[in-house]
Amino acid sequence: MTTLLDLPTDVLYTIFPYLDPADFLVLTSCTKILHSYRQDPNYWRVTTRTTFRIPPQPLLQADGARWQWLYRRLRTQTQLYTWGSNGCGNLGHGFLNVPRVSAGQHDWADNKNHSIGWPGKVQLDDMPEPIGIVADVQCGGWSTTLLNSIGVLYLCGGIDPSSAFMTRSVHRGRDRNSGIAQAKRLTFPSAYPPTTKNRHEPSTAIRQYSTGRAHILGLADDGKVWQWNNEEARLVKPLHVDVTQKVVTRVVAGWDRASMFVSGTGIVYWPYDTPLRAGNSEADAILIDTATVPGTAVSQSRTSRETSDTLGARIGEVTNHILLENYIVFITSLNKVFLYNAVFPLPDLDPPAPIEITAFYPSSSDCPFEIQDIQGSFRSFAIFTKLGDVLIGNREMLDAFNSGTYDSTSTESSHPGPTVIPALQNNSITSIAFGDHHFQALRSDGTLLAYGVDPQACGALGLGSPEGTGPLRGLIAAHFSSNGTLGRNIGRQVWFDRLMQRWLGEMKEKAGMEGEAKARGDMILPRRGQPAQNAAAVTAVGDYFEREGKMWEDGIVEEGGMGSYFVLKVAAAGWHTAALVLVDEEQAERSRQMHVVRDKVDDGVKAEKYDWHGGTWEDIDAPWDQLSKALMWLRDSIWRLGRMFLGLREEDKKVEAEQKDMEQEEQGDRTKYTWSDQPFPRLRMANGEVMPGEIEVME
């Protein structure tokens, strides 16, 4: 009799995807042979993506153990962080109730221009409707959109300028205590029931989506394509492409165009603001004229049948495409990059062919070259190769190729080649999110690097503001504007732990005080009426704190282990950024406690304090603290007994946690940290000069 173990390996791999994780783990525990499949990367990759609707990431090469780890953490540790300009409520933090910290508060919130300079956690539990597990996040010109694990889309801010500024005016008119975070569910026509936690609707459950500057496209589980120009969707029905008979594999929204890739047809695009056509009998649909990029219909199965002199054979199969301002850029199976000027409508006769962008190819044919992915938005994009190269292109390059004036031998800045940032090469970069003036690069180890300009000190980089702790991260304030800039091709890691912000805030205070460090502070801190910052000094200080920050969790995270904050996805647009982060709060708390110094009591007496939230006892550092904590415990006990006597419900955990945070913040100034007695560093700058001061130079 044939048993399960007698089946060929390929048959077992076919069976595994039909098992849920619990059954799969039980099966692989039965025998030693089956146990070898326990961390099968294909099973855990497919299970994780289908369960949580995680978008494909071609550059994420993870083993089975990593995918299994990701599956476990996604259920409980997913957090959304946003930063940058919040003028339209697009960050999800609201306008008025933005939390502050005592150190470096200018980095956290500026209620004048609604900006947030330090990554802020969005309180998803405070939303009017529970969002659940966030699977994907994307940014638009005035919005941040979220996709949860059951396929529901939510919107923070407004899709277009009119709705965005309407949201802004509504919030401004509210009471100071009611400007709470808002994430609105994007809706569908009444004929299409929405998908819910208890009811899956294939027509409205979104499996993949894309956010453009002022519109959103969604691809449903049953293949329908939806477009949002406001908060209610319209079904997209191309006039000359039968999407009911052909498979739509992806949708891509851009600056001024919308698009989808249709198998057997190619890249189909149209203006996102196409009005409803006259005679449309379906009020819930958009009947649209579309254009198709010539030569993009070739599939891998048809490539061998194409003659070498046809356009499709020269282009190859399209593996991915993006929409930028005026242009479509795509990569193919032949390791080629093409651009297409997305004019609309196309001429009826002899439409232009795609133009090959040869600037990314190696100068020698002996050099191995294999393109893996393309990513980009607005005017910037990046080409990723299998060897780890990250080549950045821009609008000027596309214009030169489109006009036929690009010269690879030219040294003129008007015809620039790809930008090659040394720190991004062979550095395990898996994605890059481009804003208008900045970009964020995500590494496979979950760390995030910020590059570019912080426009109008809005905090888009996530490094603090130029007026706050930004100079300690290497941000240089423009002398005649409020922009903050990093040095050319310099990137800084984005930090998510709020205690690191306190560290920078306290070190900045030391640089601004009278005394030995003031001369160094004058070199890096921008002050009105004072000379501009010393760029070499700011860069040296930024390098110093970058090195120190990388050692923040030394001794807590084992070699090869994951940090407390693992960035899963990053998105950017305009002047803001968003990131999905897996937060190991227990590990993060151990790291924080490692930086707390326990003061010694003069009389040598050690008292104990009662943790009234957790019900445990622990040592404290001063006798007077015992009485203070006892009185606070007594106050809380009387409050709870009173509520019980009146028949009121017990305070929920969220309120208790907020109260505890407030009490800890009030006592924060009395906490001593490992850096409390450290002076502001005196460093040697890149030009060989040493910063002024009396302390030793920190090499």
XYZ file of C-alpha atoms in Angstrom:
699
model
C 0.000 0.000 0.000
C 1.313 3.451 -0.965
C 1.902 5.815 1.971
C 2.427 9.555 2.072
C 6.179 9.055 2.273
C 6.132 7.088 -0.975
C 4.865 10.089 -2.922
C 7.346 12.034 -5.053
C 8.677 15.271 -3.618
C 6.932 17.432 -6.209
C 3.585 15.879 -5.201
C 4.236 16.730 -1.539
C 5.018 20.315 -2.500
C 1.661 20.393 -4.300
C -0.182 19.151 -1.203
C 1.457 21.458 1.359
C -0.242 24.737 0.274
C -3.664 23.221 1.059
C -2.738 22.839 4.746
C -3.094 25.638 7.269
C 0.014 26.303 9.411
C -1.218 24.274 12.400
C -1.878 21.188 10.273
C 1.377 21.663 8.374
C 3.392 21.760 11.609
C 1.623 18.650 12.914
C 2.295 16.786 9.666
C 5.967 17.717 9.584
C 6.360 16.494 13.170
C 5.303 12.941 12.351
C 8.536 11.567 10.952
C 12.134 12.574 10.506
C 11.706 12.738 6.729
C 8.655 14.993 6.929
C 10.406 17.137 9.520
C 12.903 18.157 6.839
C 10.056 20.048 5.131
C 9.132 21.990 8.285
C 10.808 25.210 7.145
C 10.031 24.872 3.458
C 10.460 28.435 2.101
C 7.859 28.018 -0.630
C 5.156 26.941 1.853
C 5.794 29.741 4.330
C 6.170 32.370 1.590
C 2.856 31.424 -0.036
C 1.074 31.059 3.324
C 2.324 34.413 4.593
C 1.421 36.270 1.418
C -2.028 34.726 1.045
C -2.932 35.050 4.728
C -1.833 38.665 5.094
C -1.996 39.830 1.447
C 1.661 40.829 1.568
C 2.596 42.348 -1.817
C 5.292 40.561 -3.854
C 8.838 41.715 -3.158
C 11.174 40.347 -5.862
C 14.295 41.395 -3.979
C 13.336 39.754 -0.673
C 15.191 36.444 -0.776
C 14.211 34.861 2.525
C 14.617 31.272 3.697
C 11.878 29.205 5.282
C 12.871 30.170 8.821
C 12.585 33.883 7.964
C 9.157 33.462 6.369
C 7.938 31.425 9.355
C 9.250 34.124 11.703
C 7.469 36.740 9.617
C 4.196 34.793 9.720
C 4.240 34.664 13.533
C 5.110 38.320 14.054
C 2.641 39.735 11.530
C -0.270 38.599 13.683
C 0.703 40.550 16.785
C 3.535 42.996 16.141
C 2.584 45.022 13.056
C 2.649 48.780 13.711
C 2.241 51.720 11.344
C 4.615 54.684 11.633
C 4.333 57.906 9.634
C 6.250 61.180 9.500
C 6.597 64.357 7.465
C 3.990 66.909 6.415
C 0.588 66.288 8.016
C -1.232 69.306 6.592
C -4.202 67.230 5.383
C -4.291 64.600 8.110
C -2.503 62.283 5.700
C -0.312 60.783 8.426
C -3.229 59.415 10.433
C -2.219 61.292 13.606
C -4.931 63.955 13.417
C -4.069 67.626 13.786
C -4.368 68.660 17.381
C -3.813 65.704 19.687
C -0.243 65.046 18.582
C 1.815 63.587 21.476
C 4.917 65.405 22.585
C 8.048 64.556 24.480
C 9.994 66.938 26.644
C 13.304 66.465 24.838
C 13.519 67.466 21.212
C 9.810 68.252 20.953
C 10.345 70.297 17.793
C 11.174 67.038 16.050
C 7.880 65.449 16.997
C 5.214 67.985 16.102
C 4.849 71.512 14.817
C 1.202 72.551 15.029
C 1.834 75.535 12.786
C 2.517 73.478 9.675
C 1.272 70.118 11.030
C 4.590 68.368 10.522
C 6.073 65.405 12.356
C 9.835 65.020 12.189
C 10.270 61.790 14.114
C 8.533 58.502 13.188
C 5.226 58.520 15.035
C 3.175 55.409 15.717
C -0.356 55.671 14.342
C -2.856 54.614 16.991
C -4.816 52.197 14.833
C -6.876 51.071 17.839
C -8.204 54.619 18.220
C -9.681 54.687 14.729
C -13.491 54.878 14.424
C -13.428 51.428 12.767
C -11.003 48.640 13.767
C -8.531 48.211 10.918
C -6.970 44.913 11.925
C -3.635 43.732 10.575
C -2.203 46.172 8.043
C -0.744 44.277 5.082
C 0.371 47.140 2.832
C 0.784 50.912 2.981
C 1.217 53.449 0.180
C 1.380 57.217 -0.026
C -0.324 59.648 -2.404
C 0.051 63.374 -2.867
C -2.295 64.164 0.030
C -2.950 60.745 1.511
C -1.736 57.551 3.093
C -3.677 54.388 2.201
C -3.738 51.122 4.117
C -4.717 47.625 2.998
C -5.617 45.168 5.733
C -5.280 41.404 5.674
C -8.872 40.767 4.535
C -8.622 43.139 1.560
C -10.208 46.367 2.863
C -8.689 49.741 1.927
C -8.551 52.699 4.323
C -7.638 56.316 3.607
C -5.899 58.905 5.789
C -6.143 62.455 4.394
C -7.728 63.094 1.010
C -7.275 61.531 -2.411
C -7.273 64.791 -4.371
C -6.528 68.410 -3.327
C -10.178 69.389 -2.863
C -11.030 66.484 -0.546
C -7.682 66.778 1.233
C -8.134 70.415 2.151
C -11.772 69.784 3.041
C -10.480 67.248 5.570
C -8.013 69.822 6.811
C -10.652 72.515 7.289
C -12.998 70.116 9.097
C -10.287 69.168 11.571
C -9.237 72.779 12.093
C -12.780 73.667 13.050
C -12.944 71.016 15.748
C -12.415 71.371 19.441
C -8.810 70.949 20.536
C -9.578 67.576 22.098
C -11.405 66.153 19.094
C -8.764 66.353 16.380
C -8.241 62.610 16.556
C -6.735 60.308 13.988
C -9.004 59.312 11.134
C -8.819 56.467 8.629
C -11.862 56.191 6.392
C -12.874 52.975 4.659
C -12.938 53.359 0.876
C -16.357 52.343 -0.359
C -17.946 50.629 -3.366
C -21.232 51.170 -5.232
C -24.259 49.810 -3.398
C -24.608 46.930 -5.877
C -21.311 45.490 -4.615
C -21.408 44.377 -0.948
C -18.216 45.190 0.967
C -15.998 42.413 2.226
C -15.949 42.049 6.006
C -14.222 39.950 8.629
C -17.039 37.418 8.477
C -17.898 37.646 4.789
C -15.479 37.487 1.877
C -16.682 39.239 -1.291
C -14.373 38.477 -4.255
C -15.554 41.579 -6.135
C -14.601 44.003 -3.349
C -11.756 42.237 -1.531
C -8.617 43.969 -2.835
C -5.598 41.755 -3.393
C -3.279 44.413 -4.858
C -3.515 48.175 -5.117
C -1.552 51.241 -6.147
C -1.778 54.856 -5.009
C -1.044 57.670 -7.462
C -0.780 61.382 -6.834
C -4.557 61.950 -6.829
C -6.166 58.561 -7.471
C -6.101 54.956 -6.272
C -6.398 51.722 -8.258
C -7.413 48.392 -6.761
C -7.379 44.865 -8.201
C -10.036 42.650 -6.588
C -9.804 38.937 -5.929
C -12.092 38.178 -8.893
C -10.039 40.343 -11.277
C -12.185 43.496 -11.280
C -10.311 46.796 -11.490
C -11.564 49.647 -9.307
C -10.590 53.308 -9.375
C -11.054 55.894 -6.628
C -10.917 59.580 -7.496
C -12.899 60.196 -4.320
C -13.951 57.960 -1.462
C -16.307 55.789 -3.576
C -14.983 53.429 -6.234
C -15.928 53.170 -9.883
C -15.505 49.973 -11.865
C -13.007 50.410 -14.719
C -14.292 49.116 -18.086
C -11.934 49.769 -21.013
C -13.763 50.230 -24.297
C -11.301 48.335 -26.460
C -9.877 45.754 -24.029
C -12.041 42.903 -22.784
C -10.782 42.456 -19.220
C -13.461 39.819 -18.573
C -11.734 37.413 -20.963
C -8.135 38.320 -20.150
C -6.282 38.332 -16.856
C -5.268 41.625 -15.233
C -2.089 40.826 -13.314
C -1.404 44.217 -11.683
C -2.539 47.816 -11.489
C -0.145 50.762 -11.289
C -1.166 54.351 -10.501
C 1.105 57.267 -11.334
C 1.381 61.026 -11.401
C -1.165 61.782 -14.108
C -1.937 58.361 -15.577
C -3.516 55.108 -14.425
C -2.547 51.721 -15.831
C -2.915 47.971 -15.655
C -1.030 45.078 -17.150
C -3.303 42.732 -19.105
C -1.978 39.323 -20.148
C -1.942 39.021 -23.914
C -2.486 42.773 -24.369
C 0.334 44.495 -22.496
C 0.522 47.778 -20.588
C -2.817 49.589 -20.845
C -3.021 53.193 -19.616
C -5.428 56.136 -19.481
C -5.685 59.615 -17.877
C -6.754 59.108 -14.263
C -9.274 61.981 -14.442
C -11.195 60.503 -17.406
C -14.812 61.749 -17.145
C -17.817 59.438 -17.444
C -18.691 58.900 -21.079
C -22.079 60.006 -22.373
C -24.528 57.147 -22.711
C -22.980 55.139 -19.890
C -25.836 53.024 -18.591
C -23.924 51.891 -15.502
C -23.515 54.637 -12.949
C -21.041 52.484 -11.005
C -18.605 52.053 -13.923
C -16.131 54.201 -15.825
C -16.191 53.488 -19.559
C -12.792 54.685 -20.673
C -10.743 55.062 -23.806
C -7.340 53.532 -23.237
C -3.997 53.283 -24.977
C -1.711 50.253 -25.118
C 2.076 50.454 -25.157
C 3.171 48.783 -28.420
C 5.217 45.587 -28.185
C 4.349 44.796 -24.554
C 1.952 41.897 -25.171
C 4.632 39.223 -25.476
C 4.519 36.482 -22.848
C 7.241 33.976 -22.017
C 5.336 31.195 -23.777
C 5.068 33.274 -26.947
C 8.611 34.612 -26.995
C 9.975 31.588 -28.856
C 7.305 32.010 -31.543
C 8.119 35.669 -32.131
C 10.474 36.344 -35.009
C 13.550 38.295 -34.033
C 12.645 41.288 -36.199
C 9.316 41.994 -34.505
C 8.968 44.737 -31.899
C 7.748 42.263 -29.288
C 10.751 40.000 -29.783
C 13.162 42.921 -29.408
C 11.443 44.065 -26.217
C 10.783 40.706 -24.549
C 8.258 39.931 -21.833
C 7.448 42.848 -19.506
C 8.255 41.825 -15.936
C 7.362 45.095 -14.162
C 6.433 48.679 -14.957
C 6.047 52.011 -13.152
C 4.322 55.303 -13.974
C 6.229 58.542 -13.533
C 5.402 62.094 -14.535
C 4.654 61.825 -18.308
C 6.484 58.511 -18.707
C 5.975 54.769 -18.354
C 9.201 52.913 -17.589
C 9.379 49.124 -17.707
C 11.844 46.238 -17.563
C 11.732 42.998 -19.543
C 12.904 39.410 -19.485
C 15.738 40.327 -21.877
C 17.379 42.512 -19.168
C 16.332 45.663 -20.957
C 14.867 48.946 -19.728
C 12.402 50.954 -21.815
C 10.540 54.235 -21.552
C 7.319 55.258 -23.211
C 6.008 58.794 -23.439
C 2.477 58.277 -22.113
C 0.757 60.704 -24.473
C -3.006 60.387 -24.750
C -4.670 59.742 -27.056
C -2.188 57.877 -29.215
C -2.195 58.596 -32.952
C -4.384 56.136 -34.852
C -1.664 55.381 -37.370
C 1.909 54.405 -36.576
C 2.035 54.969 -32.774
C 5.571 55.531 -31.425
C 7.535 52.519 -30.199
C 9.095 52.261 -26.720
C 12.607 53.690 -26.418
C 15.349 51.576 -24.883
C 17.275 53.209 -22.025
C 20.836 52.007 -22.485
C 22.368 54.152 -19.739
C 22.001 51.380 -17.141
C 23.885 48.704 -19.060
C 27.512 47.888 -18.191
C 30.160 49.286 -20.491
C 31.602 45.816 -21.128
C 29.608 42.823 -22.328
C 31.804 40.646 -20.114
C 30.195 42.108 -16.992
C 27.270 39.994 -15.731
C 24.081 42.025 -15.757
C 20.649 40.808 -14.668
C 17.820 43.195 -13.816
C 15.608 42.089 -10.950
C 13.237 44.995 -10.304
C 12.287 48.600 -10.998
C 10.694 50.990 -8.476
C 9.913 54.682 -8.575
C 7.439 57.552 -8.545
C 7.044 61.157 -9.741
C 10.437 62.019 -11.302
C 12.777 59.383 -9.849
C 13.215 55.645 -10.184
C 15.701 52.880 -9.343
C 16.928 49.815 -11.217
C 17.948 46.825 -9.067
C 20.297 44.124 -10.368
C 20.909 40.600 -9.160
C 24.461 41.478 -8.098
C 23.147 44.113 -5.682
C 23.592 47.234 -7.811
C 21.103 50.065 -7.255
C 21.091 52.559 -10.144
C 18.962 55.685 -9.800
C 17.501 57.534 -12.790
C 15.574 60.786 -13.045
C 13.316 62.866 -15.265
C 16.225 64.611 -17.010
C 17.574 61.266 -18.217
C 14.171 60.241 -19.565
C 13.729 63.574 -21.353
C 17.129 63.174 -23.011
C 16.356 59.656 -24.259
C 12.872 60.660 -25.382
C 14.228 63.573 -27.411
C 17.110 61.518 -28.817
C 19.743 63.841 -27.374
C 21.227 61.526 -24.745
C 24.970 61.072 -25.157
C 26.617 58.486 -22.938
C 30.043 60.049 -23.547
C 28.924 63.531 -22.550
C 30.132 64.989 -19.274
C 27.548 67.757 -19.301
C 25.181 67.803 -16.348
C 22.251 68.209 -18.753
C 22.744 64.591 -19.841
C 23.365 62.797 -16.568
C 23.844 59.059 -16.309
C 22.492 56.937 -13.486
C 23.276 58.062 -9.964
C 25.329 55.469 -8.109
C 25.339 55.942 -4.335
C 28.185 53.817 -2.911
C 26.381 53.029 0.361
C 23.486 51.417 -1.547
C 25.611 49.076 -3.639
C 25.718 45.440 -2.470
C 24.000 46.506 0.739
C 20.956 44.206 0.561
C 18.587 47.003 -0.499
C 15.140 45.518 -1.152
C 13.100 48.638 -1.939
C 13.322 52.411 -2.355
C 10.418 54.796 -1.794
C 10.703 58.188 -3.515
C 9.091 61.419 -2.365
C 9.344 64.768 -4.128
C 12.721 65.653 -2.607
C 13.727 62.653 -0.495
C 13.827 58.886 -0.615
C 14.005 56.015 1.863
C 15.985 52.820 1.194
C 14.961 49.600 2.957
C 17.484 46.848 3.692
C 16.740 43.142 4.035
C 17.598 43.267 7.750
C 14.679 45.648 8.336
C 16.695 48.849 8.755
C 15.697 52.017 6.903
C 18.025 54.662 5.422
C 16.990 58.250 4.636
C 18.481 60.345 1.803
C 17.851 63.736 0.244
C 16.212 66.984 1.356
C 13.758 67.727 4.140
C 11.547 70.361 2.440
C 10.428 73.263 4.631
C 11.580 71.366 7.728
C 8.509 69.116 7.490
C 10.337 66.040 8.799
C 9.992 63.900 5.668
C 13.339 62.221 6.328
C 12.361 61.070 9.816
C 15.608 62.430 11.274
C 14.152 65.334 13.230
C 13.866 68.908 12.056
C 16.782 71.248 11.254
C 15.681 73.400 14.211
C 15.440 70.373 16.512
C 17.825 67.445 16.782
C 18.276 67.162 13.017
C 21.812 68.652 13.064
C 22.903 65.780 15.321
C 21.839 63.410 12.526
C 23.731 65.449 9.903
C 20.904 67.740 8.724
C 22.165 71.095 7.498
C 19.652 73.956 7.533
C 19.606 76.027 4.340
C 20.718 79.579 5.140
C 17.925 81.304 3.191
C 15.130 78.746 3.635
C 13.894 76.224 6.176
C 14.952 73.196 4.108
C 17.198 70.636 5.720
C 19.720 68.713 3.628
C 22.034 65.777 4.167
C 25.434 65.776 2.541
C 25.601 64.528 -1.030
C 24.874 60.779 -1.173
C 24.860 60.552 2.635
C 22.215 58.347 4.219
C 21.145 58.068 7.841
C 19.307 55.242 9.554
C 15.781 56.087 10.674
C 15.227 55.325 14.360
C 11.861 54.403 15.845
C 12.585 54.209 19.576
C 11.433 57.327 21.415
C 14.198 56.984 24.005
C 16.720 57.587 21.225
C 14.961 60.874 20.576
C 15.385 61.802 24.241
C 19.066 60.912 23.958
C 19.509 63.288 21.019
C 17.437 65.983 22.725
C 19.545 65.928 25.862
C 22.786 65.944 23.896
C 21.519 68.919 21.894
C 20.766 70.764 25.124
C 24.363 70.229 26.204
C 25.590 71.695 22.913
C 23.428 74.780 23.418
C 24.445 75.534 27.007
C 27.107 77.968 28.090
C 30.356 76.249 28.823
C 33.006 74.096 27.249
C 30.703 72.645 24.559
C 29.115 75.926 23.429
C 31.713 76.608 20.742
C 30.988 73.208 19.201
C 27.261 73.811 19.493
C 27.655 77.108 17.641
C 29.209 75.200 14.747
C 26.288 72.832 14.241
C 23.101 74.423 15.634
C 21.307 76.942 13.380
C 20.590 80.271 15.052
C 19.000 83.379 13.607
C 21.457 86.146 13.005
C 24.392 83.767 13.381
C 26.724 82.469 10.653
C 25.621 79.400 8.750
C 26.375 75.971 10.178
C 29.779 74.451 9.596
C 28.938 71.672 7.109
C 32.026 69.624 7.982
C 31.178 69.781 11.684
C 27.528 68.811 11.127
C 28.588 65.841 8.991
C 31.133 64.716 11.601
C 28.545 64.930 14.383
C 26.031 63.075 12.212
C 28.582 60.321 11.566
C 29.306 60.057 15.292
C 25.683 59.615 16.356
C 25.076 57.254 13.439
C 27.838 54.975 14.771
C 26.580 55.231 18.333
C 23.000 54.516 17.233
C 24.042 51.295 15.508
C 25.277 50.044 18.887
C 22.014 50.883 20.671
C 20.980 47.226 20.998
C 24.433 45.691 21.388
C 24.209 42.860 23.895
C 20.453 42.537 23.372
C 20.248 41.409 19.745
C 22.345 38.380 18.914
C 24.497 38.365 15.802
C 22.273 37.711 12.824
C 19.157 38.357 14.911
C 16.408 40.854 14.165
C 16.297 44.288 15.754
C 13.389 45.436 17.894
C 12.058 47.485 14.971
C 11.963 45.554 11.693
C 10.665 47.624 8.762
C 8.561 45.444 6.508
C 7.411 48.051 3.955
C 8.181 51.720 3.283
C 6.219 54.189 1.167
C 6.694 57.862 0.337
C 5.140 60.615 -1.754
C 5.243 64.374 -1.731
C 6.594 65.459 1.638
C 5.691 62.486 3.810
C 6.682 58.880 4.519
C 5.040 55.789 6.015
C 6.419 52.453 7.160
C 5.005 49.143 8.345
C 7.157 48.031 11.255
C 7.230 44.756 13.182
C 7.857 45.829 16.782
C 9.248 43.416 19.362
C 8.269 45.508 22.383
C 9.802 43.145 24.936
C 13.187 43.307 23.236
C 12.879 47.076 22.778
C 12.173 47.492 26.501
C 15.249 45.428 27.384
C 17.287 47.711 25.146
C 15.857 50.805 26.810
C 16.549 49.467 30.290
C 20.153 48.848 29.270
C 20.546 52.632 28.919
C 19.074 53.449 32.351
C 21.521 54.037 35.216
C 20.397 53.157 38.778
C 21.553 55.909 41.156
C 23.088 54.909 44.481
C 21.348 56.153 47.638
C 23.558 58.185 49.956
C 22.521 56.403 53.147
C 22.818 53.025 51.506
C 19.171 52.185 52.196
C 17.354 50.372 49.412
C 13.580 50.764 49.426
C 11.016 48.933 47.395
C 8.220 50.286 45.261
C 5.019 48.671 44.140
C 4.241 48.582 40.450
C 0.493 49.173 40.736
C -0.037 48.390 37.075
C 1.660 45.030 37.019
C 1.327 44.038 40.680
C 5.057 43.403 41.202
C 7.665 44.816 43.543
C 11.015 46.203 42.467
C 13.890 48.222 43.901
C 13.853 51.998 43.875
C 16.669 54.445 44.424
C 15.518 56.831 47.152
C 13.460 56.438 50.377
C 11.151 59.372 49.583
C 10.043 57.594 46.398
C 8.426 54.840 48.462
C 5.955 57.248 50.070
C 5.184 58.909 46.730
C 4.434 55.613 45.040
C 2.370 54.385 47.972
C 0.182 57.478 47.846
C -0.293 57.066 44.099
C -1.227 53.402 44.627
C -3.731 54.426 47.336
C -5.238 57.063 45.032
C -5.708 54.517 42.252
C -7.233 51.991 44.632
C -9.792 54.488 45.963
C -10.644 55.516 42.404
C -11.260 51.936 41.349
C -13.311 51.087 44.429
C -15.423 54.171 43.845
C -16.127 53.164 40.273
C -17.045 49.654 41.347
C -19.404 51.035 44.031
C -21.149 53.201 41.422
C -21.457 50.269 39.024
C -19.064 51.726 36.466
C -16.826 49.482 34.409
C -13.157 49.092 35.181
C -10.824 51.358 33.249
C -9.579 49.601 30.165
C -5.954 48.773 29.575
C -5.500 51.574 27.067
C -6.418 54.270 29.598
C -4.162 52.695 32.204
C -1.292 52.533 29.735
C -1.764 56.205 28.812
C -1.798 57.154 32.503
C 1.358 55.165 33.109
C 3.095 56.830 30.150
C 2.160 60.275 31.487
C 3.511 59.437 34.935
C 6.701 58.056 33.482
C 7.135 61.159 31.318
C 6.598 63.437 34.329
C 9.379 61.568 36.126
C 11.555 61.321 33.025
C 13.699 64.302 34.028
C 14.708 62.466 37.231
C 15.834 59.362 35.348
C 19.536 59.016 34.824
C 20.762 57.477 31.576
C 24.092 56.171 30.388
C 24.645 59.425 28.480
C 23.649 61.772 31.307
C 27.241 62.397 32.384
C 28.696 62.304 28.883
C 29.821 65.606 27.331
C 28.828 66.705 23.861
C 31.444 65.020 21.617
C 34.507 66.782 20.330
C 35.407 65.346 16.922
C 37.924 65.480 14.133
C 36.286 66.663 10.900
C 36.873 65.271 7.413
C 39.152 68.200 6.528
C 41.484 67.224 9.386
C 40.504 70.103 11.678
C 39.446 69.415 15.257
C 36.351 70.929 16.809
C 37.118 73.444 19.606
C 36.967 72.478 23.268
C 38.865 71.172 26.258
C 37.846 67.513 26.366
C 39.649 64.765 24.510
C 38.955 64.236 20.839
C 36.706 61.243 20.197
C 38.269 59.510 17.213
